Every structure is written in structure tokens, then in C-alpha cells.
mmCIF file of C-alpha atoms in Angstrom:
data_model
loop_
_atom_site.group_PDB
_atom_site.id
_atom_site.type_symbol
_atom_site.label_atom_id
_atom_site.label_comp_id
_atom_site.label_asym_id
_atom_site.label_seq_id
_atom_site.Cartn_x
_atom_site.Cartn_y
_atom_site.Cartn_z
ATOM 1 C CA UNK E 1 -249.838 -96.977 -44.551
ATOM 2 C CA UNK E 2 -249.571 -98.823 -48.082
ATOM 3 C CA UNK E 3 -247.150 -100.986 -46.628
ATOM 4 C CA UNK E 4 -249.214 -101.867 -44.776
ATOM 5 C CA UNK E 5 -252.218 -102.373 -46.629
ATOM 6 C CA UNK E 6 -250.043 -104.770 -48.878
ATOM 7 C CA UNK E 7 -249.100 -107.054 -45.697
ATOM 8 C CA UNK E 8 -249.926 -110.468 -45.010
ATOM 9 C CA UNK E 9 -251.383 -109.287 -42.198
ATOM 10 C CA UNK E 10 -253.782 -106.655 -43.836
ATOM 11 C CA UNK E 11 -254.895 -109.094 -46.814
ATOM 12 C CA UNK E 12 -256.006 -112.129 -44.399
ATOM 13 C CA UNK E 13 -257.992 -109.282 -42.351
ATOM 14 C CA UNK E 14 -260.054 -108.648 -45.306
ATOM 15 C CA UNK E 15 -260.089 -112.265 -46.144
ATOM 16 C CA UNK E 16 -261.557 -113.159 -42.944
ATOM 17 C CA UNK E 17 -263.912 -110.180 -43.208
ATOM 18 C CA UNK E 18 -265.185 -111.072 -46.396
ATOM 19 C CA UNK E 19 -265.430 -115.081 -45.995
ATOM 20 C CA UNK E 20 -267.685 -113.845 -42.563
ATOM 21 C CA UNK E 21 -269.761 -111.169 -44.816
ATOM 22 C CA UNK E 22 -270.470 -114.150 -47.403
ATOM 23 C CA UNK E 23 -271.464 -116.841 -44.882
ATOM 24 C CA UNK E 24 -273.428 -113.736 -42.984
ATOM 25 C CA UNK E 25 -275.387 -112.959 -46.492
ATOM 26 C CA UNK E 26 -277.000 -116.974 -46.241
ATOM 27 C CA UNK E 27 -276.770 -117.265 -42.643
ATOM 28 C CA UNK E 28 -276.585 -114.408 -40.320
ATOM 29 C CA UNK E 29 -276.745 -115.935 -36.901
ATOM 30 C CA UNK E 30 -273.209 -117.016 -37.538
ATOM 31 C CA UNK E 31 -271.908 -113.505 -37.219
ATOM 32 C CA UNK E 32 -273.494 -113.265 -33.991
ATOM 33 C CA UNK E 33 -271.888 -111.976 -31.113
ATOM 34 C CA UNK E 34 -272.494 -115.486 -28.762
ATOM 35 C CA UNK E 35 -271.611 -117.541 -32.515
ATOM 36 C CA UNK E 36 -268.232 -115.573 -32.503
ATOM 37 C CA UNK E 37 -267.023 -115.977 -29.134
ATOM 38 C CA UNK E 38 -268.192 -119.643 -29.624
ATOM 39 C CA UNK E 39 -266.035 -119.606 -32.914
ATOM 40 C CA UNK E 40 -263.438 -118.198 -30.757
ATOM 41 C CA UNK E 41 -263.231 -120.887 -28.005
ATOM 42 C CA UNK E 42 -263.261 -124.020 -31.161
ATOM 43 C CA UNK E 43 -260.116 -122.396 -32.392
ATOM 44 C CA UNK E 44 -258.325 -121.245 -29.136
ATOM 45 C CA UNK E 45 -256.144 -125.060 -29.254
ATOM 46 C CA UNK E 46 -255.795 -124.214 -32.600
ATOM 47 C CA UNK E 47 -254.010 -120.779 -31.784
ATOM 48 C CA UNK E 48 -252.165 -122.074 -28.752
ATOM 49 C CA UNK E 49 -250.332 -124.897 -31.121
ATOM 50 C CA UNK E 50 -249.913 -122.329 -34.089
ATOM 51 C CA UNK E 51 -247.935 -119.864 -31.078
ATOM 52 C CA UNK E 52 -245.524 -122.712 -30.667
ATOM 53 C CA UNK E 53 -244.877 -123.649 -33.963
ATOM 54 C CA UNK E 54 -244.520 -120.355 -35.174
ATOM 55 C CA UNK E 55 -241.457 -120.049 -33.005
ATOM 56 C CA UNK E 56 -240.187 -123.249 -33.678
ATOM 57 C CA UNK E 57 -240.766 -122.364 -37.582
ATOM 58 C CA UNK E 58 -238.830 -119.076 -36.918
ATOM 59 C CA UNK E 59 -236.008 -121.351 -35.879
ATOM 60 C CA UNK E 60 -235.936 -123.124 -39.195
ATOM 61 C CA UNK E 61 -237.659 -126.396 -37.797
ATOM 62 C CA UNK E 62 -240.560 -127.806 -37.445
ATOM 63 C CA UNK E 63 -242.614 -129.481 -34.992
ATOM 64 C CA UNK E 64 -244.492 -132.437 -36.239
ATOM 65 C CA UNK E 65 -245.149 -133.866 -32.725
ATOM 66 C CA UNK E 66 -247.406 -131.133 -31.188
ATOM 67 C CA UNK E 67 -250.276 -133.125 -31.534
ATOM 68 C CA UNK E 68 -248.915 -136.423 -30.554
ATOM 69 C CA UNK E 69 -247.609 -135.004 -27.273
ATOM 70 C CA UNK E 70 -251.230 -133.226 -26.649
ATOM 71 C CA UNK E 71 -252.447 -136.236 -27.522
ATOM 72 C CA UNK E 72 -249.912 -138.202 -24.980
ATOM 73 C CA UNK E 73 -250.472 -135.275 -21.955
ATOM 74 C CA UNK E 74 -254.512 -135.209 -22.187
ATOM 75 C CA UNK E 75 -254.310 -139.111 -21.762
ATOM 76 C CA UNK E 76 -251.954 -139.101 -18.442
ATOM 77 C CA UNK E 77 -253.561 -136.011 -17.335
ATOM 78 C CA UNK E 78 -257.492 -137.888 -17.629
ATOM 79 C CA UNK E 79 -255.915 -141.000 -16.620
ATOM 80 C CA UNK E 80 -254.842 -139.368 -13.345
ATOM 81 C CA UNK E 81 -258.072 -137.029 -12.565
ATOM 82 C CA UNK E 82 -259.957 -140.788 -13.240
ATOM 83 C CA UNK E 83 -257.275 -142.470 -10.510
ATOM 84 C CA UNK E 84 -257.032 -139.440 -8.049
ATOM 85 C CA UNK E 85 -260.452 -137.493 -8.350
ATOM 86 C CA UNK E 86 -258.833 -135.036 -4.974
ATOM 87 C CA UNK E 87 -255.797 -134.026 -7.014
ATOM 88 C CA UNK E 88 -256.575 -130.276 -7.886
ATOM 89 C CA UNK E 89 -256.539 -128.633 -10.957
ATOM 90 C CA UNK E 90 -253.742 -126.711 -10.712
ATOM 91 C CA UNK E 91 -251.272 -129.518 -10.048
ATOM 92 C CA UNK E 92 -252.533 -131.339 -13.369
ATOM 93 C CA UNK E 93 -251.978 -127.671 -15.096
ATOM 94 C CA UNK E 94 -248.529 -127.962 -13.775
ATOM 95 C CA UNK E 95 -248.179 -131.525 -14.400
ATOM 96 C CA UNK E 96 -249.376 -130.811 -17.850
ATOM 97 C CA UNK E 97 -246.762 -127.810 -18.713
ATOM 98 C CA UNK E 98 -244.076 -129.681 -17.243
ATOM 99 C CA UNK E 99 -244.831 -133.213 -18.840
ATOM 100 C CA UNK E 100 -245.365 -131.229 -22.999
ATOM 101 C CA UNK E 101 -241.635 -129.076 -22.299
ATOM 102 C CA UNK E 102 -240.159 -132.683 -21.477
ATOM 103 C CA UNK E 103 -241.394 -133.939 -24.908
ATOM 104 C CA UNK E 104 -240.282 -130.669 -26.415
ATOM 105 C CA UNK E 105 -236.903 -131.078 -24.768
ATOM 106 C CA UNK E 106 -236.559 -134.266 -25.902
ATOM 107 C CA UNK E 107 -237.072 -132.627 -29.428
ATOM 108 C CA UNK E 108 -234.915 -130.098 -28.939
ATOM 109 C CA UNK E 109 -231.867 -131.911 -28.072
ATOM 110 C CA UNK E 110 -231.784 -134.024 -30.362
ATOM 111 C CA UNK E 111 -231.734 -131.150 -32.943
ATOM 112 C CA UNK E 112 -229.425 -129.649 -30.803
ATOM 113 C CA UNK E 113 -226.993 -131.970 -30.042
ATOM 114 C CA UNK E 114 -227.186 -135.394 -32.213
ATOM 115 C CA UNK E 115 -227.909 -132.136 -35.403
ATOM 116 C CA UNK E 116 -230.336 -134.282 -36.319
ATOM 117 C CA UNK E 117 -233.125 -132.524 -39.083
ATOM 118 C CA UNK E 118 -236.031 -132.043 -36.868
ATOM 119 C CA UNK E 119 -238.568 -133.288 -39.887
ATOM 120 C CA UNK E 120 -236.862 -136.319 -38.805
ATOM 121 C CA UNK E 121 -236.957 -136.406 -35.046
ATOM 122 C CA UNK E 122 -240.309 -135.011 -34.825
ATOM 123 C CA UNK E 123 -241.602 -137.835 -37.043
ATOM 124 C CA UNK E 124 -240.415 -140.349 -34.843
ATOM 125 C CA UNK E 125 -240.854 -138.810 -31.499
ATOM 126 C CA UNK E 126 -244.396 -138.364 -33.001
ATOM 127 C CA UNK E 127 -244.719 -141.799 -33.805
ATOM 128 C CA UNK E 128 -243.417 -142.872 -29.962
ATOM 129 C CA UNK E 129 -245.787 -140.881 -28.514
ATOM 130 C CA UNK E 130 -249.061 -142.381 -30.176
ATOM 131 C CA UNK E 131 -247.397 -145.600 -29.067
ATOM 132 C CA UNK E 132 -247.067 -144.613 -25.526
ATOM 133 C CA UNK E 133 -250.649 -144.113 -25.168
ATOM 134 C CA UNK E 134 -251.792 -147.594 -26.306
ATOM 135 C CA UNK E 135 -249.013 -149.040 -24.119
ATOM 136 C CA UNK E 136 -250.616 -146.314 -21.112
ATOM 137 C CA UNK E 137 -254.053 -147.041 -21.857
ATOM 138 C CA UNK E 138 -254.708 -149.901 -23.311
ATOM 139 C CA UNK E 139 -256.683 -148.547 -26.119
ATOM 140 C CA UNK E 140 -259.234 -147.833 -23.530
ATOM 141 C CA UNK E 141 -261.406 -144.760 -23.309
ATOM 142 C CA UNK E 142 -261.620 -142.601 -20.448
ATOM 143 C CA UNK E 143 -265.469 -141.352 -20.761
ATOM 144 C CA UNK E 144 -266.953 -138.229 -18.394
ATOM 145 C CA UNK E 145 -268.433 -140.266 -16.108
ATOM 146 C CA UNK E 146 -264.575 -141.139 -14.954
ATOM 147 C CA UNK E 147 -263.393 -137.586 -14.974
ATOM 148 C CA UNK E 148 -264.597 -135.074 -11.760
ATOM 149 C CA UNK E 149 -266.536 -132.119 -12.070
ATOM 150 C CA UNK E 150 -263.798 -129.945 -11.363
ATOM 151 C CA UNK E 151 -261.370 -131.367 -13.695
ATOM 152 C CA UNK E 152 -264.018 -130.773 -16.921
ATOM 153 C CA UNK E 153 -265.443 -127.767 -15.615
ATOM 154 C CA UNK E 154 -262.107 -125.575 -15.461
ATOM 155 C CA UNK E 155 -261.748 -124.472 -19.382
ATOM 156 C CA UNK E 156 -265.651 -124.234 -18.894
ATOM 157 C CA UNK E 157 -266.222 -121.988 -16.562
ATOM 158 C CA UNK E 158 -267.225 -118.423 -17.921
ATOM 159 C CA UNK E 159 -265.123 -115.277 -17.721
ATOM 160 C CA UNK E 160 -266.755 -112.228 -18.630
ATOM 161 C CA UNK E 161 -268.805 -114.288 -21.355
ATOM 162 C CA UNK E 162 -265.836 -115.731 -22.382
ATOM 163 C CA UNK E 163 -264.629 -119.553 -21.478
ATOM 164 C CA UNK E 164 -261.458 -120.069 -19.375
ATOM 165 C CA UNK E 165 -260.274 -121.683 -22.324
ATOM 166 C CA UNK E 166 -260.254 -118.658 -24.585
ATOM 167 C CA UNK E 167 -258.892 -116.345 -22.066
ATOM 168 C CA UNK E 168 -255.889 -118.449 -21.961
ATOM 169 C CA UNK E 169 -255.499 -117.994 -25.612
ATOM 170 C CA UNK E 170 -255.768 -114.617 -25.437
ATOM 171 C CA UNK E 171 -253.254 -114.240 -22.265
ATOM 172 C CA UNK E 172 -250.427 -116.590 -24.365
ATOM 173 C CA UNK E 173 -251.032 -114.495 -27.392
ATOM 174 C CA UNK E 174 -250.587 -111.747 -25.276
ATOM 175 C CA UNK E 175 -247.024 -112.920 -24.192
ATOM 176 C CA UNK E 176 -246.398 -113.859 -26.993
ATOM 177 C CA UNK E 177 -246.397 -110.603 -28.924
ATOM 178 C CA UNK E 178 -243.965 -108.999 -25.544
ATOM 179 C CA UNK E 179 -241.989 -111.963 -25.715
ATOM 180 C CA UNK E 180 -241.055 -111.807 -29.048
ATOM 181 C CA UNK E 181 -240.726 -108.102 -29.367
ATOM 182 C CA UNK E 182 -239.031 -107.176 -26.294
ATOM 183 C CA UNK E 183 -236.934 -110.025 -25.071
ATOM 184 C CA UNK E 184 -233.236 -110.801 -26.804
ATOM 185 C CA UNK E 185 -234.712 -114.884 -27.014
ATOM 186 C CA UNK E 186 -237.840 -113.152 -29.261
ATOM 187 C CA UNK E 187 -234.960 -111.453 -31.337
ATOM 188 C CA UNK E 188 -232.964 -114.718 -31.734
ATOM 189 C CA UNK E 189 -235.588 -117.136 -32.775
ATOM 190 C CA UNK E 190 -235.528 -114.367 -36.096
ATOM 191 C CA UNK E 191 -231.462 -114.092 -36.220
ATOM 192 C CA UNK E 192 -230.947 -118.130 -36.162
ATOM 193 C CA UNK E 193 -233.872 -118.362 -38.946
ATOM 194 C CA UNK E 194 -232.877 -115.497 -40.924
ATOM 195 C CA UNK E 195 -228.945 -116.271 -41.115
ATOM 196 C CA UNK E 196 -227.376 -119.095 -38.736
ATOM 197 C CA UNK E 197 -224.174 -118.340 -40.140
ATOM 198 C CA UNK E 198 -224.536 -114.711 -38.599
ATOM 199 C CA UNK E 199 -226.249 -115.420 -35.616
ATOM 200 C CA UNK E 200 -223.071 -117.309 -34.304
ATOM 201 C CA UNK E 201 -220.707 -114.683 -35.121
ATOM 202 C CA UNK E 202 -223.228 -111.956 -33.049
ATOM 203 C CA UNK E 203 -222.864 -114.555 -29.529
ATOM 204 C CA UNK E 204 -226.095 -116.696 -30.180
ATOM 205 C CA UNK E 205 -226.346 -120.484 -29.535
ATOM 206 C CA UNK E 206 -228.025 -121.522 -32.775
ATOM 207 C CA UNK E 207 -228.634 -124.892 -30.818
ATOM 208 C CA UNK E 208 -229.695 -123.530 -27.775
ATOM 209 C CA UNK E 209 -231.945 -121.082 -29.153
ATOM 210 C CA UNK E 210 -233.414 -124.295 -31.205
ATOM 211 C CA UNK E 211 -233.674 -125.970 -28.134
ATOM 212 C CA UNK E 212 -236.434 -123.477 -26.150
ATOM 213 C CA UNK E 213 -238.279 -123.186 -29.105
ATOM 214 C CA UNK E 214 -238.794 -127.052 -29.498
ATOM 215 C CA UNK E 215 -239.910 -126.655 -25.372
ATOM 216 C CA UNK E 216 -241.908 -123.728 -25.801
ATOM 217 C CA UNK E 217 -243.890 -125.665 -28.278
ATOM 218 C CA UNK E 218 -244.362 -128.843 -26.428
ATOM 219 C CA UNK E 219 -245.270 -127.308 -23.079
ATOM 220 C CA UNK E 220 -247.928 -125.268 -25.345
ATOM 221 C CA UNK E 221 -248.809 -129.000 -26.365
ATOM 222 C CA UNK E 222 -248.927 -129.909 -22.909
ATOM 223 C CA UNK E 223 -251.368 -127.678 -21.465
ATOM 224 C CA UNK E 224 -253.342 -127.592 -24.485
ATOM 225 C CA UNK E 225 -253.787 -131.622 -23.892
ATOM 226 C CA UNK E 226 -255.095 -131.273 -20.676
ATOM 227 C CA UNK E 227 -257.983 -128.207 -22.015
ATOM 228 C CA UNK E 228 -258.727 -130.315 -24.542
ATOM 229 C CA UNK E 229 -259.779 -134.003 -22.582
ATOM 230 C CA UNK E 230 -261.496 -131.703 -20.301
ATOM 231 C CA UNK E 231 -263.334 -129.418 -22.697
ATOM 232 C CA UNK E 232 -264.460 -132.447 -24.399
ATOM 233 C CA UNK E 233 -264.835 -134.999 -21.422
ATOM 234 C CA UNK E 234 -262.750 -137.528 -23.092
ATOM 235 C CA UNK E 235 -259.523 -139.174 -23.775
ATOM 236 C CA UNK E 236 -258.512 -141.446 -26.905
ATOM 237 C CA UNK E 237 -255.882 -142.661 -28.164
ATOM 238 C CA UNK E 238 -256.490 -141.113 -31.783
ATOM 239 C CA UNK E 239 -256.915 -137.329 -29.852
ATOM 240 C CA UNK E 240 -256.689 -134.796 -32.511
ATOM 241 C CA UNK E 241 -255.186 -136.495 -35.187
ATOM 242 C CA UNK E 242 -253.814 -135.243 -37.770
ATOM 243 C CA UNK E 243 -254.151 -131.751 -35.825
ATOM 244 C CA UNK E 244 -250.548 -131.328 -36.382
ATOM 245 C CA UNK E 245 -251.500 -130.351 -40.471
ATOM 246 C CA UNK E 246 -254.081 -127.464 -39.276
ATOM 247 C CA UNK E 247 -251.016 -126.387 -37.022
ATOM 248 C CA UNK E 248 -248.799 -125.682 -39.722
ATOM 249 C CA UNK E 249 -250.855 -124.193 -41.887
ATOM 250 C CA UNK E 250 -252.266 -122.007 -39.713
ATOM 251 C CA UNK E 251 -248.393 -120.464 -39.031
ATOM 252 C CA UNK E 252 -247.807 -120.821 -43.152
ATOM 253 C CA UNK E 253 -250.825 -118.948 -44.439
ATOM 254 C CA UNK E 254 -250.038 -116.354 -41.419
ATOM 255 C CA UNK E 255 -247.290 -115.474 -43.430
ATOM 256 C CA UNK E 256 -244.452 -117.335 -41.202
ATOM 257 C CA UNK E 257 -241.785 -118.373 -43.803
ATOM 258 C CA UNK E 258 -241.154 -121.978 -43.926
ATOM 259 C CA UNK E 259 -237.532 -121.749 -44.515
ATOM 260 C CA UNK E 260 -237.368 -119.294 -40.976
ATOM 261 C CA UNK E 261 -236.720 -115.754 -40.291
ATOM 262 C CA UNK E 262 -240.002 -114.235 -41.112
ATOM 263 C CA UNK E 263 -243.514 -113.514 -40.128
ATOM 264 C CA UNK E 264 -245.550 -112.518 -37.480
ATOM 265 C CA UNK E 265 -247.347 -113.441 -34.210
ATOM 266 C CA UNK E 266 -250.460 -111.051 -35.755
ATOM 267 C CA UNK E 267 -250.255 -113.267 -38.799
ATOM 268 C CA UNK E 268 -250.621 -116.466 -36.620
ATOM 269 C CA UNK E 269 -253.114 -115.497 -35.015
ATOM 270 C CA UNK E 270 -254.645 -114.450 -38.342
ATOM 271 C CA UNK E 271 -254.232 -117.491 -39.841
ATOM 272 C CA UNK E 272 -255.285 -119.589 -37.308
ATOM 273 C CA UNK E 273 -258.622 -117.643 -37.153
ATOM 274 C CA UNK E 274 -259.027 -117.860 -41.023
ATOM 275 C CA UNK E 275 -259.149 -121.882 -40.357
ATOM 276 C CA UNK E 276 -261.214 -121.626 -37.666
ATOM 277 C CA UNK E 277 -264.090 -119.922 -39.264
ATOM 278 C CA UNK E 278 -263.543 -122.000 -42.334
ATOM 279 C CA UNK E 279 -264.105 -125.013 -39.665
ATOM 280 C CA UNK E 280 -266.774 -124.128 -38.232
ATOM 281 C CA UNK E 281 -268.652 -122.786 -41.235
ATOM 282 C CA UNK E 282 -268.322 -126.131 -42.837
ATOM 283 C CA UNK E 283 -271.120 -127.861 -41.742
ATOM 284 C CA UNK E 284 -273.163 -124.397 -41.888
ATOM 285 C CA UNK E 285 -272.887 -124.170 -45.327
ATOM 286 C CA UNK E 286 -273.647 -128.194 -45.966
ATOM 287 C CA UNK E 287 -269.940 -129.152 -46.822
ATOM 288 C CA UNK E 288 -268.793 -131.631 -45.053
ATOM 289 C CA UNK E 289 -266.232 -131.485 -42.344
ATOM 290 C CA UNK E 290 -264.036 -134.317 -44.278
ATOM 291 C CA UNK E 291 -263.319 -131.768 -46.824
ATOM 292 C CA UNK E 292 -261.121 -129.464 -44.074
ATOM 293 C CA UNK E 293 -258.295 -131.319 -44.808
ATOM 294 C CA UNK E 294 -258.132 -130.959 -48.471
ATOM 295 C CA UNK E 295 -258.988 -127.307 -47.803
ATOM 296 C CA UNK E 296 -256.280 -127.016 -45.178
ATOM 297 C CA UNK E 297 -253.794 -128.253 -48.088
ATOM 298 C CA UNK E 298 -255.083 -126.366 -50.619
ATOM 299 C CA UNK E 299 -254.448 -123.557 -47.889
ATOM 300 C CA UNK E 300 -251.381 -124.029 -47.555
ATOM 301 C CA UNK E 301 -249.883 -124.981 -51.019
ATOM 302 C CA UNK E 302 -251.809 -121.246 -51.801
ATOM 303 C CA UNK E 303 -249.686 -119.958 -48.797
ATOM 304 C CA UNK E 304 -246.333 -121.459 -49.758
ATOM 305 C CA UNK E 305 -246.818 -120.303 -53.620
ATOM 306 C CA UNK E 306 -247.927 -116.418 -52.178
ATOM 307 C CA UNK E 307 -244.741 -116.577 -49.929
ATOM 308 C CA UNK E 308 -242.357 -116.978 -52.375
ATOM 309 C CA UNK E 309 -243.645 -114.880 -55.176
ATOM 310 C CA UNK E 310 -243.438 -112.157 -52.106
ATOM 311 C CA UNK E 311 -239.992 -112.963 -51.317
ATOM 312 C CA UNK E 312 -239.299 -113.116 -54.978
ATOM 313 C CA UNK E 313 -240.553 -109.213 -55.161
ATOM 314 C CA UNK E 314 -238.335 -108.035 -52.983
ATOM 315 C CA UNK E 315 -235.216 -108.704 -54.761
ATOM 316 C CA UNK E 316 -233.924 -106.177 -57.567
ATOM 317 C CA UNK E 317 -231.634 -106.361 -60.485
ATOM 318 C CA UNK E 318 -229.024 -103.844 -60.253
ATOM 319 C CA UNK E 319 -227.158 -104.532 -63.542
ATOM 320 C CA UNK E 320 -230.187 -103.897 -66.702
ATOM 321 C CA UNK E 321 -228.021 -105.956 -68.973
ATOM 322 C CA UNK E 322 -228.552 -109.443 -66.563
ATOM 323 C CA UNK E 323 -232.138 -108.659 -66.598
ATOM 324 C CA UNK E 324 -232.496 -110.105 -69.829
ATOM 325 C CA UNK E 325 -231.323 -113.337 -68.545
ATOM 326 C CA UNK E 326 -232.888 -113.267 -65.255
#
């Protein structure tokens, strides 16, 4: 039980507890139960991205194309639906999925086989991307008058008081936590981040292993491209830029370790909920929205410092007489 209470896990709890108490003691509609779930929904593509990474993070990479390739999928995706009203929803879902794992492949092999660092690839495949949708588009807009009522209406339609679109976060999280607890690919996205070295020697593909988490992420990308044109009823070329920031450091101040190996799916979702409500309280409490990104860094560089003085902990000196010059 003190264990615990001294987790990552446990200590953003009562942060997000007591940042919801403070904004309730000046504004108490926002603790609502209709104001949460609403919460909920703003930060679902928030969580979706942050499940991705945090695998891909595990691996001892990172993902800085996420939102380039949502960006790139909700633009074919309301392109299409604009072209092709008929074409049903589920085939752009599939289209989606299958068009963000390409652009995660494409990642992933070139980590994988090229051993290229994937800071690197990810900046230019990130860059490519954004390009492809001026060379797609045009620069043009596609508005809601161009999309069909179907199309815009499916992470809309309400569940149980809930949007479509936050059940789906709430079903990935879901497989997440199974799929990284119970399946020998959840166990070796924490063996190749925690030790490469002994990874190989135990049978697993450090590349390969690499190589789904890169797709994982960008068919997470994908789908969350398509719920995102159609929650909003448009398509840009500048779609959630600079999204990819909020992505990391909703994995980071979650507790997932930069350099790999450690952290949770709890503290992903944790973190990514912490930013949420820090989003949307914003404008509540009369700061403006520019300042989330100077919070989000602050955030993290907070994150990153806590993470290693908590790694730092959990070493010992065994020999008294080096502890002098330790």
C-alpha cells in the first residue's frame, strides 16, 4: 500500500483531484457530471495518440509523426467522404487504420532496417507528410457542407451519454492494459527498452518488436484522423499542429521513461487526463489557450526532472567508504 501511495500513478491522481477541487472552489459547473464527460470526449484523441506513443516510447523511440499522419489520414479520409458521399463509414474506418499503420510502417522500417535514430526519421517522415497534404489538397479546405451526415455524425452519436468517440478511447485503453499485460509483444516492448542487449540473447527481434510499435502508433494516428475531421467538420492542412508536443508529454508526465523500459498504461492515461483538464480549464479560468504550450513544456521539463531523481532513488551504495565520493 505505501508503494503505492508513492507511485506516479497515485501522485497524478491526487494532482488531478486537487487541480479539479481548485477550479470547482471558483467555478463549480466544471465538475459537473455532463462538463466531465464533455472533458472526457476533448481529450479522448489526446489519449488515443498518448496509447501509441507510450509503446513506441517503451521501445526506446519516439514518434514525432503522429500528428502529421492524423493530420495526412483526416485529409484523404474528408477528401473521399466529399468525392464519394455513398462510401460507408466503416470502409473509411478501415481505410483510415490501414492508411496510419502504412505511415507507421514506413517508420518502423526504417528504424528497423536502415538503424536509423527514429528522432530522425520521424522528423522527416513528419515533415513529408504535411507536404503531402498541400500537394493532396491544394491548401484547400474541406468545410461541413462537403462532408455527409453520416460521415460527421459517427464519433457524435451518443452511447449511454457518452460520444462514440469516447467509447473508443475507453475500448483501446481497454486493450491496451490486456495487451500489454498478457501478451509476450506487451512484455517485449519493456525487455527491448529496458536492456536491448538482453532482449536478443532471450529470442526477441529488437527490430521487429520496434517495428509494431512504430505501426501500432500510426494506425492509432490513423483512425484518430478520421474522428477528428469528423468531430470537427473540417479538414486543413495545419490539423492539430503541434499536437505531437501534448502527445509526448502526456506519456512523460505519466511516468513513461524517456530512455524506455518503464511506466505504465494507468500513468498514460493519467497524464493525458491531467492535460486535458488543464486544457479545458484554460479559458475557464481567463488564461489564455496560447499559454498550453508553455504549460505543456513546463510539464514536461517537471516530468523529466521527477523521473530521474526517481530513478536516481532507487540505486544504493553498497561500499560506505565510496559514498563519500558519490
Amino acid at each position: 500500500m505505501r508503494t503505492f501511495l508513492k507511485s506516479r500513478e497515485a501522485i497524478l491522481s491526487a494532482a488531478i483531484l486537487a487541480l479539479l477541487a481548485l477550479i470547482a472552489s471558483r467555478f463549480p459547473a466544471f465538475v459537473e457530471p455532463g462538463n466531465l464527460a464533455r472533458v472526457f470526449t476533448d481529450t479522448s484523441p489526446l489519449i488515443l495518440l498518448a496509447l501509441g506513443q507510450t509503446v513506441v516510447i517503451l521501445t526506446r523511440c519516439i514518434d514525432l509523426s503522429v500528428a502529421a499522419n492524423l493530420a495526412l489520414t483526416g485529409m484523404v479520409c474528408a477528401m473521399l467522404n466529399a468525392a464519394y458521399p455513398g462510401v460507408p463509414v466503416a470502409a473509411i474506418l478501415i481505410l483510415a487504420l490501414a492508411m496510419g499503420a502504412v505511415m507507421g510502417m514506413i517508420n518502423g522500417i526504417m528504424v528497423w532496417t536502415l538503424n536509423i535514430p527514429p528522432i530522425v526519421v520521424t522528423l522527416g517522415t513528419m515533415t513529408i507528410y504535411r507536404g503531402l497534404i498541400f500537394v493532396l489538397s491544394g491548401g484547400a479546405w474541406v468545410n461541413a457542407h462537403e462532408m455527409s451526415a453520416a460521415f460527421t455524425g459517427f464519433p457524435r452519436a451518443d452511447i449511454l451519454g457518452l460520444p462514440v468517440l469516447a467509447w473508443i478511447a475507453i475500448l483501446v485503453t481497454g486493450l491496451f492494459f490486456i495487451g500489454i499485460a498478457r501478451t509476450p509483444l506487451g512484455r517485449a516492448f519493456y525487455a527491448v527498452g529496458g536492456n536491448p542487449h538482453a532482449a536478443v540473447y532471450t529470442g526477441i527481434d529488437v527490430g521487429r518488436t520496434q517495428f509494431m510499435a512504430f505501426t501500432i502508433s500510426g494506425m492509432l494516428a490513423g483512425l484518430t484522423g478520421y474522428l477528428w475531421v469528423a468531430r470537427y467538420s473540417v479538414a486543413y492542412v495545419d490539423i492539430a499542429g503541434g499536437f505531437e508536443l501534448e502527445v509526448v508529454a502526456a506519456c512523460v508526465i505519466g511516468g513513461i521513461s524517456i530512455a524506455g523500459g518503464a511506466g505504465t498504461i494507468l500513468g498514460t492515461l493519467l497524464g493525458a487526463l491531467f492535460l486535458g483538464i488543464v486544457k479545458n480549464a484554460l479559458p475557464v479560468v481567463d488564461i489564455s489557450p496560447f499559454w498550453q504550450l508553455a504549460i505543456s513544456g513546463t510539464a514536461i521539463i517537471v516530468a523529466v526532472a521527477f523521473n530521474s531523481r526517481s530513478a536516481r532513488s532507487k540505486g544504493r551504495i553498497i561500499l560506505k567508504r565510496a559514498e563519500g565520493h558519490a
